[in-house]
Coordinates of C-alpha atoms in Angstrom, one line a residue:
Chain B
M1 CA -5.8 -48.7 37.8
T2 CA -8.0 -45.7 37.0
I3 CA -6.8 -43.9 40.1
K4 CA -3.2 -44.7 39.5
C5 CA -3.6 -43.6 35.9
T6 CA -5.2 -40.3 36.8
T7 CA -2.4 -39.6 39.2
A8 CA 0.2 -40.4 36.7
I9 CA -1.4 -38.0 34.2
G10 CA -1.6 -35.4 36.9
I11 CA 2.1 -35.8 37.8
A12 CA 3.1 -35.9 34.1
V13 CA 1.2 -32.7 33.3
L14 CA 2.9 -31.1 36.2
V15 CA 6.3 -32.2 35.1
L16 CA 5.8 -31.2 31.5
G17 CA 4.1 -28.0 32.5
L18 CA 6.6 -26.8 35.0
P19 CA 9.4 -24.3 34.1
L20 CA 12.7 -26.1 33.6
S21 CA 14.1 -24.3 36.7
L22 CA 11.8 -26.3 38.9
Q23 CA 12.8 -29.6 37.5
A24 CA 16.4 -28.8 38.2
Q25 CA 17.2 -31.6 40.6
D26 CA 16.9 -34.3 37.9
K27 CA 17.8 -33.3 34.4
A28 CA 19.1 -29.8 35.1
P29 CA 22.0 -27.8 33.7
E30 CA 24.4 -30.4 34.8
R31 CA 27.0 -30.9 32.1
W32 CA 26.9 -34.6 31.0
L33 CA 28.0 -34.4 27.4
P34 CA 31.1 -32.3 26.9
N35 CA 31.9 -33.8 23.6
L36 CA 31.5 -36.9 21.3
I37 CA 35.2 -37.8 21.1
T38 CA 36.3 -41.0 22.9
E39 CA 39.7 -42.7 23.1
T40 CA 38.5 -46.1 21.8
P41 CA 35.6 -47.6 20.0
Q42 CA 34.5 -49.4 23.1
E43 CA 34.3 -46.1 25.0
G44 CA 32.3 -44.8 22.1
F45 CA 29.9 -47.7 22.5
E46 CA 29.5 -46.9 26.2
L47 CA 28.8 -43.3 25.2
A48 CA 26.1 -44.5 22.9
V49 CA 24.5 -46.5 25.7
K50 CA 24.6 -43.3 27.8
L51 CA 23.0 -41.2 25.1
S52 CA 20.3 -43.8 24.7
R53 CA 19.5 -43.6 28.4
M54 CA 19.6 -39.8 28.4
G55 CA 17.0 -39.9 25.6
V56 CA 14.7 -41.9 27.8
K57 CA 15.3 -39.6 30.7
S58 CA 14.4 -36.6 28.5
T59 CA 10.9 -37.9 28.4
Q60 CA 10.7 -39.3 31.9
P61 CA 13.0 -37.5 34.4
D62 CA 11.5 -39.3 37.4
K63 CA 14.1 -41.8 38.5
E64 CA 11.7 -44.0 40.3
V65 CA 9.6 -44.5 37.2
L66 CA 12.7 -45.0 35.2
F67 CA 14.0 -47.8 37.4
R68 CA 10.6 -49.4 37.6
E69 CA 10.2 -49.4 33.8
R70 CA 13.9 -50.4 33.1
A71 CA 13.4 -53.3 35.4
K72 CA 10.4 -54.4 33.4
Y73 CA 11.9 -54.1 29.9
A74 CA 15.2 -55.6 31.1
Q75 CA 13.1 -58.8 31.5
N76 CA 11.7 -58.7 28.0
G77 CA 13.7 -59.8 24.9
E78 CA 11.8 -57.6 22.5
A79 CA 12.3 -54.6 24.6
L80 CA 16.0 -55.4 25.1
M81 CA 16.4 -55.6 21.4
H82 CA 14.7 -52.2 21.1
A83 CA 17.2 -50.8 23.6
S84 CA 20.0 -52.3 21.5
E85 CA 18.6 -50.6 18.4
V86 CA 18.7 -47.1 20.0
V87 CA 22.3 -47.8 21.1
A88 CA 23.1 -48.8 17.5
I89 CA 21.7 -45.5 16.1
H90 CA 23.7 -43.4 18.6
F91 CA 26.8 -45.5 17.9
Q92 CA 26.6 -44.5 14.3
T93 CA 26.8 -40.8 15.4
V94 CA 29.6 -41.4 17.9
A95 CA 31.6 -43.5 15.4
A96 CA 31.2 -40.8 12.7
A97 CA 32.3 -38.1 15.2
N98 CA 35.4 -40.1 15.8
S99 CA 36.1 -40.7 12.1
Y100 CA 35.6 -44.4 13.1
W101 CA 38.8 -44.2 15.3
K102 CA 40.9 -44.5 12.2
Chain Q
M1 CA 3.8 -63.3 38.6
T2 CA 3.5 -60.5 41.1
I3 CA 6.2 -62.0 43.3
K4 CA 8.5 -62.7 40.4
C5 CA 8.0 -59.2 39.1
T6 CA 8.7 -57.5 42.4
T7 CA 11.9 -59.6 42.7
A8 CA 12.9 -58.7 39.2
I9 CA 12.4 -55.0 40.0
G10 CA 14.4 -55.4 43.1
I11 CA 17.3 -57.0 41.3
A12 CA 17.2 -54.5 38.5
V13 CA 17.3 -51.6 40.8
L14 CA 20.2 -53.2 42.5
V15 CA 22.0 -53.8 39.3
L16 CA 21.3 -50.3 38.0
G17 CA 22.1 -48.7 41.2
L18 CA 25.3 -50.5 42.1
P19 CA 28.7 -48.8 41.2
L20 CA 30.2 -50.3 38.1
S21 CA 33.0 -51.9 40.1
L22 CA 30.5 -54.3 41.8
Q23 CA 29.0 -55.4 38.4
A24 CA 32.5 -56.3 37.2
Q25 CA 32.1 -60.0 36.8
D26 CA 29.6 -59.6 33.9
K27 CA 30.2 -56.5 31.7
A28 CA 33.4 -55.3 33.3
P29 CA 36.5 -53.5 31.9
E30 CA 37.1 -56.4 29.6
R31 CA 38.3 -55.2 26.3
W32 CA 35.9 -56.5 23.6
L33 CA 36.0 -53.8 20.9
P34 CA 39.6 -52.9 20.0
N35 CA 38.6 -51.4 16.7
L36 CA 36.0 -51.5 13.9
I37 CA 38.3 -52.6 11.1
T38 CA 37.9 -56.1 9.8
E39 CA 39.6 -58.1 7.0
T40 CA 36.5 -58.9 5.0
P41 CA 32.8 -57.7 4.8
Q42 CA 31.8 -61.0 6.3
E43 CA 33.9 -60.5 9.4
G44 CA 32.3 -57.0 9.5
F45 CA 28.9 -58.6 9.5
E46 CA 29.9 -60.8 12.4
L47 CA 31.1 -57.7 14.2
A48 CA 27.8 -56.1 13.6
V49 CA 26.1 -59.2 15.2
K50 CA 28.4 -58.9 18.2
L51 CA 27.7 -55.2 18.6
S52 CA 24.0 -55.9 18.5
R53 CA 24.3 -58.4 21.3
M54 CA 26.5 -56.1 23.4
G55 CA 23.8 -53.5 23.1
V56 CA 21.3 -56.0 24.6
K57 CA 23.8 -56.8 27.3
S58 CA 24.3 -53.2 28.2
T59 CA 20.7 -53.1 29.4
Q60 CA 20.6 -56.6 30.8
P61 CA 24.0 -57.9 32.0
D62 CA 22.5 -61.0 33.7
K63 CA 23.4 -63.9 31.4
E64 CA 20.6 -66.1 32.7
V65 CA 18.0 -63.6 31.8
L66 CA 19.7 -63.0 28.4
F67 CA 19.7 -66.7 27.5
R68 CA 16.1 -67.1 28.6
E69 CA 14.9 -64.1 26.6
R70 CA 17.1 -64.9 23.6
A71 CA 15.6 -68.4 23.6
K72 CA 12.1 -66.9 23.4
Y73 CA 12.6 -64.4 20.7
A74 CA 14.7 -66.9 18.7
Q75 CA 11.4 -68.7 18.3
N76 CA 9.5 -65.7 17.0
G77 CA 9.7 -64.4 13.5
E78 CA 8.9 -60.8 14.3
A79 CA 11.5 -60.7 17.0
L80 CA 14.1 -62.3 14.7
M81 CA 13.5 -59.6 12.1
H82 CA 14.0 -57.0 14.8
A83 CA 17.4 -58.6 15.7
S84 CA 18.2 -58.5 12.0
E85 CA 17.3 -54.8 11.9
V86 CA 19.8 -54.0 14.7
V87 CA 22.5 -56.0 12.9
A88 CA 21.7 -53.9 9.8
I89 CA 22.2 -50.6 11.6
H90 CA 25.5 -51.7 13.1
F91 CA 26.6 -53.1 9.7
Q92 CA 26.2 -49.6 8.3
T93 CA 28.6 -48.3 10.8
V94 CA 31.2 -51.1 10.4
A95 CA 31.0 -50.9 6.6
A96 CA 31.6 -47.2 6.7
A97 CA 34.5 -47.6 9.1
N98 CA 36.0 -50.0 6.6
S99 CA 35.3 -47.7 3.6
Y100 CA 33.1 -50.5 2.4
W101 CA 36.2 -52.8 2.0
K102 CA 37.0 -51.1 -1.3
Chain X
M1 CA 3.0 -74.6 25.4
T2 CA 4.9 -74.8 28.6
I3 CA 6.7 -78.0 27.6
K4 CA 7.5 -76.7 24.1
C5 CA 8.7 -73.5 25.6
T6 CA 11.0 -75.2 28.1
T7 CA 12.4 -77.4 25.3
A8 CA 12.9 -74.3 23.1
I9 CA 14.9 -72.6 25.9
G10 CA 16.9 -75.8 26.4
I11 CA 17.8 -75.9 22.7
A12 CA 18.6 -72.2 22.5
V13 CA 20.8 -72.3 25.6
L14 CA 22.6 -75.2 24.0
V15 CA 23.0 -73.5 20.7
L16 CA 24.1 -70.2 22.2
G17 CA 26.4 -71.9 24.7
L18 CA 28.1 -74.3 22.3
P19 CA 31.5 -73.4 20.9
L20 CA 31.2 -72.2 17.3
S21 CA 32.9 -75.3 16.0
L22 CA 30.0 -77.5 17.1
Q23 CA 27.4 -75.3 15.3
A24 CA 29.4 -75.6 12.1
Q25 CA 26.9 -77.5 9.9
D26 CA 24.6 -74.4 9.9
K27 CA 26.2 -71.0 9.9
A28 CA 29.9 -72.2 9.7
P29 CA 33.0 -70.7 8.1
E30 CA 31.3 -70.8 4.7
R31 CA 32.1 -67.7 2.8
W32 CA 28.9 -66.0 1.8
L33 CA 29.9 -62.4 1.6
P34 CA 33.0 -61.9 -0.4
N35 CA 32.3 -58.2 -1.0
L36 CA 29.6 -55.5 -1.3
I37 CA 30.2 -54.6 -4.9
T38 CA 27.5 -55.6 -7.4
E39 CA 27.1 -55.1 -11.1
T40 CA 23.7 -53.4 -11.0
P41 CA 21.4 -51.7 -8.5
Q42 CA 19.1 -54.7 -8.8
E43 CA 21.8 -57.1 -7.8
G44 CA 22.6 -54.8 -4.9
F45 CA 18.9 -55.0 -3.8
E46 CA 19.1 -58.8 -3.9
L47 CA 22.3 -58.6 -1.8
A48 CA 20.4 -56.5 0.7
V49 CA 17.7 -59.1 0.9
K50 CA 20.4 -61.7 1.5
L51 CA 22.0 -59.6 4.2
S52 CA 18.6 -59.2 5.9
R53 CA 18.1 -63.0 6.0
M54 CA 21.6 -63.6 7.2
G55 CA 20.8 -61.2 10.1
V56 CA 17.9 -63.4 11.0
K57 CA 20.0 -66.5 10.7
S58 CA 22.6 -65.1 13.0
T59 CA 20.1 -65.2 15.9
Q60 CA 18.4 -68.4 14.9
P61 CA 20.6 -70.8 12.9
D62 CA 18.1 -73.6 13.0
K63 CA 16.6 -73.8 9.5
E64 CA 13.5 -75.6 10.6
V65 CA 12.6 -72.8 13.0
L66 CA 13.5 -70.2 10.4
F67 CA 11.2 -71.8 7.8
R68 CA 8.4 -72.1 10.3
E69 CA 8.6 -68.5 11.4
R70 CA 9.2 -67.1 7.9
A71 CA 6.1 -68.9 6.8
K72 CA 4.2 -67.2 9.5
Y73 CA 5.3 -63.6 9.0
A74 CA 5.1 -64.0 5.2
Q75 CA 1.4 -64.2 5.8
N76 CA 1.3 -61.0 7.8
G77 CA 1.3 -57.5 6.3
E78 CA 3.0 -55.8 9.2
A79 CA 5.7 -58.4 9.4
L80 CA 6.3 -58.2 5.7
M81 CA 6.7 -54.4 6.0
H82 CA 9.3 -55.0 8.8
A83 CA 11.2 -57.3 6.5
S84 CA 11.1 -54.6 3.8
E85 CA 12.5 -52.1 6.3
V86 CA 15.5 -54.3 7.1
V87 CA 16.1 -54.7 3.4
A88 CA 15.9 -50.9 3.0
I89 CA 18.6 -50.4 5.7
H90 CA 20.9 -52.9 4.1
F91 CA 20.3 -51.4 0.7
Q92 CA 21.5 -48.0 2.0
T93 CA 24.8 -49.7 2.8
V94 CA 25.1 -51.6 -0.4
A95 CA 24.2 -48.6 -2.5
A96 CA 26.8 -46.5 -0.7
A97 CA 29.4 -49.2 -1.2
N98 CA 28.8 -49.1 -4.9
S99 CA 28.8 -45.2 -5.0
Y100 CA 25.1 -45.6 -6.0
W101 CA 26.2 -47.3 -9.3
K102 CA 27.1 -43.9 -10.8
Chain M
M1 CA -7.4 -71.2 11.4
T2 CA -5.3 -74.3 12.1
I3 CA -5.9 -75.8 8.7
K4 CA -5.2 -72.5 6.9
C5 CA -2.1 -72.0 9.0
T6 CA -0.7 -75.4 8.3
T7 CA -1.4 -74.9 4.6
A8 CA 0.3 -71.5 4.7
I9 CA 3.4 -73.0 6.3
G10 CA 3.4 -75.8 3.7
I11 CA 3.3 -73.3 0.8
A12 CA 5.9 -71.1 2.3
V13 CA 8.3 -73.9 2.9
L14 CA 7.8 -74.9 -0.7
V15 CA 8.3 -71.4 -1.9
L16 CA 11.4 -70.9 0.2
G17 CA 12.7 -74.3 -0.5
L18 CA 12.3 -74.3 -4.3
P19 CA 15.3 -73.4 -6.5
L20 CA 14.9 -69.8 -7.8
S21 CA 14.3 -71.1 -11.3
L22 CA 11.0 -72.6 -10.3
Q23 CA 9.8 -69.4 -8.7
A24 CA 10.5 -67.5 -11.9
Q25 CA 7.0 -66.5 -12.9
D26 CA 6.7 -64.0 -9.9
K27 CA 10.0 -62.3 -8.9
A28 CA 12.2 -63.6 -11.8
P29 CA 15.1 -62.1 -13.7
E30 CA 12.8 -59.3 -14.9
R31 CA 14.8 -56.1 -14.8
W32 CA 12.9 -53.7 -12.6
L33 CA 15.7 -51.5 -11.2
P34 CA 18.1 -50.3 -14.0
N35 CA 19.4 -47.4 -11.9
L36 CA 18.7 -45.0 -9.0
I37 CA 18.8 -41.8 -11.0
T38 CA 15.6 -39.9 -11.5
E39 CA 14.7 -36.7 -13.2
T40 CA 13.0 -35.0 -10.3
P41 CA 12.7 -35.5 -6.5
Q42 CA 9.1 -36.6 -7.0
E43 CA 10.1 -39.4 -9.3
G44 CA 12.7 -40.3 -6.7
F45 CA 10.0 -40.5 -4.1
E46 CA 8.0 -42.8 -6.4
L47 CA 11.1 -45.0 -6.9
A48 CA 11.3 -45.2 -3.1
V49 CA 7.7 -46.4 -2.9
K50 CA 8.5 -49.0 -5.5
L51 CA 11.7 -50.2 -3.6
S52 CA 9.6 -50.5 -0.5
R53 CA 7.1 -52.7 -2.3
M54 CA 9.8 -54.8 -3.9
G55 CA 11.2 -55.4 -0.3
V56 CA 7.9 -56.8 0.7
K57 CA 7.7 -58.9 -2.4
S58 CA 11.1 -60.3 -1.7
T59 CA 9.7 -62.1 1.4
Q60 CA 6.3 -62.8 0.0
P61 CA 6.2 -63.3 -3.8
D62 CA 2.7 -64.6 -3.9
K63 CA 0.6 -61.7 -5.3
E64 CA -2.7 -63.0 -3.8
V65 CA -1.2 -62.9 -0.3
L66 CA 0.4 -59.5 -1.0
F67 CA -2.9 -58.0 -2.1
R68 CA -4.8 -59.5 0.8
E69 CA -2.3 -58.2 3.4
R70 CA -1.9 -54.8 1.7
A71 CA -5.6 -54.4 1.9
K72 CA -5.5 -55.1 5.6
Y73 CA -2.7 -52.7 6.5
A74 CA -4.0 -50.0 4.2
Q75 CA -6.9 -49.8 6.6
N76 CA -4.7 -49.4 9.7
G77 CA -3.0 -46.1 10.6
E78 CA -0.1 -47.7 12.4
A79 CA 0.7 -50.0 9.5
L80 CA 0.4 -47.1 7.1
M81 CA 2.9 -45.2 9.1
H82 CA 5.2 -48.1 9.0
A83 CA 4.9 -48.2 5.2
S84 CA 5.7 -44.5 5.2
E85 CA 8.8 -45.2 7.3
V86 CA 10.2 -47.7 4.8
V87 CA 9.6 -45.3 2.0
A88 CA 11.5 -42.7 4.0
I89 CA 14.5 -45.0 4.4
H90 CA 14.6 -45.7 0.7
F91 CA 14.1 -42.1 -0.2
Q92 CA 17.3 -41.3 1.7
T93 CA 19.2 -43.7 -0.6
V94 CA 17.6 -42.4 -3.8
A95 CA 18.1 -38.8 -2.8
A96 CA 21.8 -39.4 -2.0
A97 CA 22.2 -41.3 -5.3
N98 CA 20.9 -38.2 -7.1
S99 CA 23.0 -35.8 -5.0
Y100 CA 19.7 -34.4 -3.7
W101 CA 18.9 -33.2 -7.3
K102 CA 21.1 -30.2 -6.8
Chain V
M1 CA -16.5 -57.0 11.5
T2 CA -16.2 -59.8 9.1
I3 CA -18.4 -58.0 6.6
K4 CA -16.5 -54.7 7.0
C5 CA -13.2 -56.6 6.6
T6 CA -14.3 -58.3 3.4
T7 CA -15.5 -55.0 2.0
A8 CA -12.3 -53.3 2.9
I9 CA -10.3 -56.0 1.2
G10 CA -12.5 -55.7 -1.8
I11 CA -12.0 -52.0 -2.1
A12 CA -8.2 -52.2 -1.5
V13 CA -7.8 -54.9 -4.1
L14 CA -9.7 -52.6 -6.5
V15 CA -7.6 -49.6 -5.6
L16 CA -4.3 -51.6 -5.9
G17 CA -5.4 -53.4 -9.0
L18 CA -6.7 -50.4 -11.0
P19 CA -4.5 -48.9 -13.6
L20 CA -2.9 -45.7 -12.3
S21 CA -4.9 -43.6 -14.7
L22 CA -8.2 -44.5 -12.9
Q23 CA -6.8 -43.4 -9.5
A24 CA -5.9 -40.1 -11.0
Q25 CA -8.1 -37.8 -8.9
D26 CA -6.2 -38.6 -5.7
K27 CA -2.4 -39.1 -6.1
A28 CA -2.2 -38.2 -9.8
P29 CA 0.6 -36.5 -11.8
E30 CA 0.1 -33.4 -9.7
R31 CA 3.5 -31.9 -9.0
W32 CA 4.0 -31.8 -5.2
L33 CA 7.7 -32.1 -4.8
P34 CA 9.6 -29.7 -7.1
N35 CA 12.8 -29.9 -5.0
L36 CA 14.2 -30.5 -1.5
I37 CA 15.7 -27.0 -1.0
T38 CA 14.0 -24.8 1.6
E39 CA 14.8 -21.3 2.9
T40 CA 15.1 -22.3 6.5
P41 CA 15.5 -25.4 8.7
Q42 CA 11.9 -24.9 9.9
E43 CA 10.6 -25.0 6.3
G44 CA 12.7 -28.1 5.9
F45 CA 11.0 -29.6 8.9
E46 CA 7.6 -28.9 7.4
L47 CA 8.7 -30.5 4.2
A48 CA 9.7 -33.6 6.2
V49 CA 6.2 -33.7 7.7
K50 CA 4.7 -33.4 4.2
L51 CA 7.0 -36.2 2.9
S52 CA 5.9 -38.4 5.8
R53 CA 2.3 -37.9 4.9
M54 CA 2.8 -38.5 1.2
G55 CA 4.4 -41.8 2.2
V56 CA 1.2 -42.8 4.0
K57 CA -0.8 -41.6 1.0
S58 CA 1.3 -43.7 -1.4
T59 CA -0.1 -46.9 0.3
Q60 CA -3.6 -45.5 1.0
P61 CA -4.7 -42.9 -1.5
D62 CA -8.3 -42.8 -0.2
K63 CA -8.7 -39.6 1.7
E64 CA -11.6 -40.8 3.8
V65 CA -9.6 -43.8 5.2
L66 CA -6.6 -41.5 5.7
F67 CA -8.6 -39.1 7.8
R68 CA -10.3 -41.8 9.8
E69 CA -7.0 -43.5 10.6
R70 CA -5.1 -40.2 11.2
A71 CA -7.8 -39.4 13.7
K72 CA -7.2 -42.6 15.5
Y73 CA -3.5 -42.5 15.8
A74 CA -3.5 -38.8 16.6
Q75 CA -5.1 -39.9 19.8
N76 CA -2.4 -42.5 20.6
G77 CA 0.9 -41.6 22.1
E78 CA 2.8 -44.5 20.6
A79 CA 1.5 -43.9 17.1
L80 CA 2.3 -40.2 17.4
M81 CA 5.9 -41.1 18.3
H82 CA 6.0 -43.3 15.2
A83 CA 4.8 -40.4 13.1
S84 CA 7.5 -38.3 14.7
E85 CA 10.1 -41.0 13.8
V86 CA 9.2 -40.9 10.1
V87 CA 9.4 -37.1 10.1
A88 CA 12.9 -37.5 11.7
I89 CA 14.1 -39.8 8.9
H90 CA 12.8 -37.4 6.2
F91 CA 14.3 -34.5 8.1
Q92 CA 17.7 -36.2 7.8
T93 CA 17.3 -36.2 4.0
V94 CA 16.0 -32.7 3.7
A95 CA 18.8 -31.3 6.0
A96 CA 21.5 -33.1 4.0
A97 CA 20.0 -31.8 0.8
N98 CA 20.3 -28.2 2.2
S99 CA 23.8 -28.8 3.5
Y100 CA 22.3 -28.3 7.0
W101 CA 21.5 -24.7 6.0
K102 CA 25.0 -23.7 6.7
Chain K
M1 CA -15.8 -45.7 24.0
T2 CA -17.8 -45.5 20.7
I3 CA -19.0 -42.0 21.5
K4 CA -15.6 -40.8 22.5
C5 CA -14.1 -42.3 19.4
T6 CA -16.6 -40.7 17.1
T7 CA -16.0 -37.3 18.7
A8 CA -12.2 -37.8 18.4
I9 CA -12.6 -38.6 14.7
G10 CA -14.9 -35.6 14.3
I11 CA -12.3 -33.2 15.9
A12 CA -9.4 -34.7 14.0
V13 CA -11.2 -34.4 10.7
L14 CA -11.9 -30.8 11.6
V15 CA -8.3 -30.1 12.6
L16 CA -6.9 -31.8 9.5
G17 CA -9.5 -30.2 7.2
L18 CA -9.2 -26.7 8.4
P19 CA -7.0 -24.2 6.6
L20 CA -3.7 -23.7 8.3
S21 CA -4.6 -20.1 9.2
L22 CA -7.4 -21.3 11.5
Q23 CA -5.0 -23.6 13.4
A24 CA -2.7 -20.7 14.0
Q25 CA -2.9 -20.5 17.8
D26 CA -1.1 -23.9 18.2
K27 CA 1.5 -24.7 15.5
A28 CA 1.4 -21.4 13.7
P29 CA 4.1 -19.3 11.9
E30 CA 5.9 -19.0 15.2
R31 CA 9.7 -19.4 14.5
W32 CA 11.0 -22.2 16.6
L33 CA 13.9 -23.6 14.5
P34 CA 16.1 -20.7 13.4
N35 CA 19.0 -23.1 12.7
L36 CA 20.6 -26.4 13.6
I37 CA 23.9 -25.0 15.0
T38 CA 24.4 -25.3 18.8
E39 CA 27.3 -24.3 21.0
T40 CA 27.8 -27.8 22.6
P41 CA 26.9 -31.4 21.9
Q42 CA 24.6 -31.3 24.9
E43 CA 22.6 -28.3 23.5
G44 CA 22.5 -30.3 20.3
F45 CA 21.0 -33.2 22.2
E46 CA 18.4 -30.9 23.7
L47 CA 17.6 -29.6 20.2
A48 CA 17.1 -33.3 19.1
V49 CA 14.6 -33.7 22.0
K50 CA 12.8 -30.6 20.8
L51 CA 12.7 -31.8 17.2
S52 CA 11.3 -35.1 18.4
R53 CA 8.5 -33.3 20.2
M54 CA 7.7 -31.0 17.3
G55 CA 7.3 -34.1 15.2
V56 CA 4.7 -35.4 17.5
K57 CA 3.0 -32.0 17.5
S58 CA 2.9 -31.8 13.8
T59 CA 0.5 -34.7 13.8
Q60 CA -1.4 -33.8 17.0
P61 CA -1.4 -30.0 17.6
D62 CA -3.9 -30.2 20.5
K63 CA -1.9 -29.6 23.7
E64 CA -4.5 -31.3 25.9
V65 CA -4.3 -34.6 23.9
L66 CA -0.5 -34.3 23.8
F67 CA -0.2 -33.9 27.5
R68 CA -2.6 -36.8 28.1
E69 CA -0.7 -39.1 25.8
R70 CA 2.7 -38.0 26.9
A71 CA 1.6 -38.8 30.5
K72 CA 0.7 -42.3 29.4
Y73 CA 3.8 -43.2 27.5
A74 CA 6.0 -41.6 30.1
Q75 CA 4.9 -44.5 32.3
N76 CA 5.8 -47.2 29.8
G77 CA 9.3 -48.5 29.2
E78 CA 8.8 -49.5 25.7
A79 CA 7.3 -46.2 24.7
L80 CA 10.1 -44.3 26.5
M81 CA 12.6 -46.3 24.4
H82 CA 10.7 -45.3 21.3
A83 CA 11.0 -41.7 22.3
S84 CA 14.7 -42.2 22.8
E85 CA 14.9 -43.7 19.4
V86 CA 13.4 -40.6 17.7
V87 CA 15.8 -38.4 19.7
A88 CA 18.7 -40.5 18.5
I89 CA 17.7 -40.1 14.8
H90 CA 17.4 -36.3 15.2
F91 CA 20.7 -36.2 17.1
Q92 CA 22.4 -37.7 14.1
T93 CA 21.1 -34.8 12.0
V94 CA 22.1 -32.1 14.5
A95 CA 25.5 -33.7 15.1
A96 CA 26.2 -33.8 11.4
A97 CA 25.0 -30.2 11.0
N98 CA 27.6 -29.2 13.7
S99 CA 30.3 -31.3 12.1
Y100 CA 30.2 -33.3 15.3
W101 CA 31.4 -30.2 17.2
K102 CA 34.9 -30.8 16.1

């Protein structure tokens, strides 16, 4: 574990320390959030799920680590509820942006 | 546990990596959230409970895992309070959408 | 613990899987939230406490389990603070619904 | 610990199961929240602290347990931050109620 | 640890049990929050940090314990993120109070 | 661990105890938050990520510790979700400041 850990730190420092241009393949200038308006509440909910995932990705852009960790917390009730909480917070924002689809 | 874990990761990567069309039997295009308006505050509360569960499902669409994990945290006070917290956040949204039923 | 756990899962799957009509004796159509308006801020606070408990009950309708778990977290400072957090979130909603009793 | 725990459960079930009238000496009809308006932001902050404590008390009215648990989490950085979080949520409500003292 | 723990409880009960006038040297009538208005968003953020710390102080006024605990969670990523969360909640309040500095 | 811990406490007490002017090289008067207005929702999301990091930095200004801890929680699903939660809270503020980019 110590070796793995040290490597992890090494990679993370690299990722965090690199100029954004070098991290481009993962989280780059790609336009993923044109606006917060959706047709229906359900699409708004899906956008909230997406925002929640992009929040995770902003801290850990490495897809392999993301998949490994998502696999773990997808098997854990408490973690799933935490994911649901973040979706709920984003859904507040999206719903307000859409004037609650009224 | 290692075997189980590896399998879990395998499945999760599959689930997360598959195009949405192939995950259709579980979380598919089914319309579950037509709008946020409810007749009464109590129905609004029930909608908040539903939104909270759909948030969990968005991360873990496998019903078997969902039931297994729900069974576990339904036996744990701290986890139950966490579930209640997510309901509370969604209830804020639903209540605002209904102008607090005034 | 394994036996208990399996039983718990069994019960939970049953509870979650049964049609609502069969769970009627516990969380049924009983009208418990006619509206969010209260006479005073203090009654609003009490309503927030009630909403927080109903959130817990929505995940675990079995009163025996509820009492057992409430008894445990009522003895734990961190858990008590979590309960207070959920009350705080609901109190935001109730206070807004009452225009802050102004 | 087993004995203590069983006793605790016993007491809690009693407390939770008793009609409110019999719990009167602790959390009773005493009027502690006449309104949310304060003269200054700082008094509003103090009200938020009070609301946070009343939230804890709503789950655990026994002062002895409250003091014992408060003593424990007052010695723990993570728990202190959690207390600060609940104050922050209530401060949002109080600040909005006072139109941010503008 | 048992001895330390008992002492800690003893002190805390004392602190919590003493009339406010005797705790005066630490959290006293000193005016620290004249209003929520700041010149710039950045000063608003700094005010949010201050509010978050005052929330901690409201539960634990003893500076020595505060410094000891802050030192510990300042070395822990999860705890640091929790601190950041409380700042985020207070920043919502301060930003709203300043009409988002528009 | 005891030695490391004691040193950590020593450093933290120093950092927290020093006048702000002496901590200048890290979190100093540098202007990092001119305003909350962004061109697009996506830039607003990036600002929310930045605010979340500055919240962490406000408690732990030492970059070395920050990188070490970020490396650790970037490898942990639960911690990543917590980071995502803080981003979500800040995104609410930024989105409101921009009238949801409508």
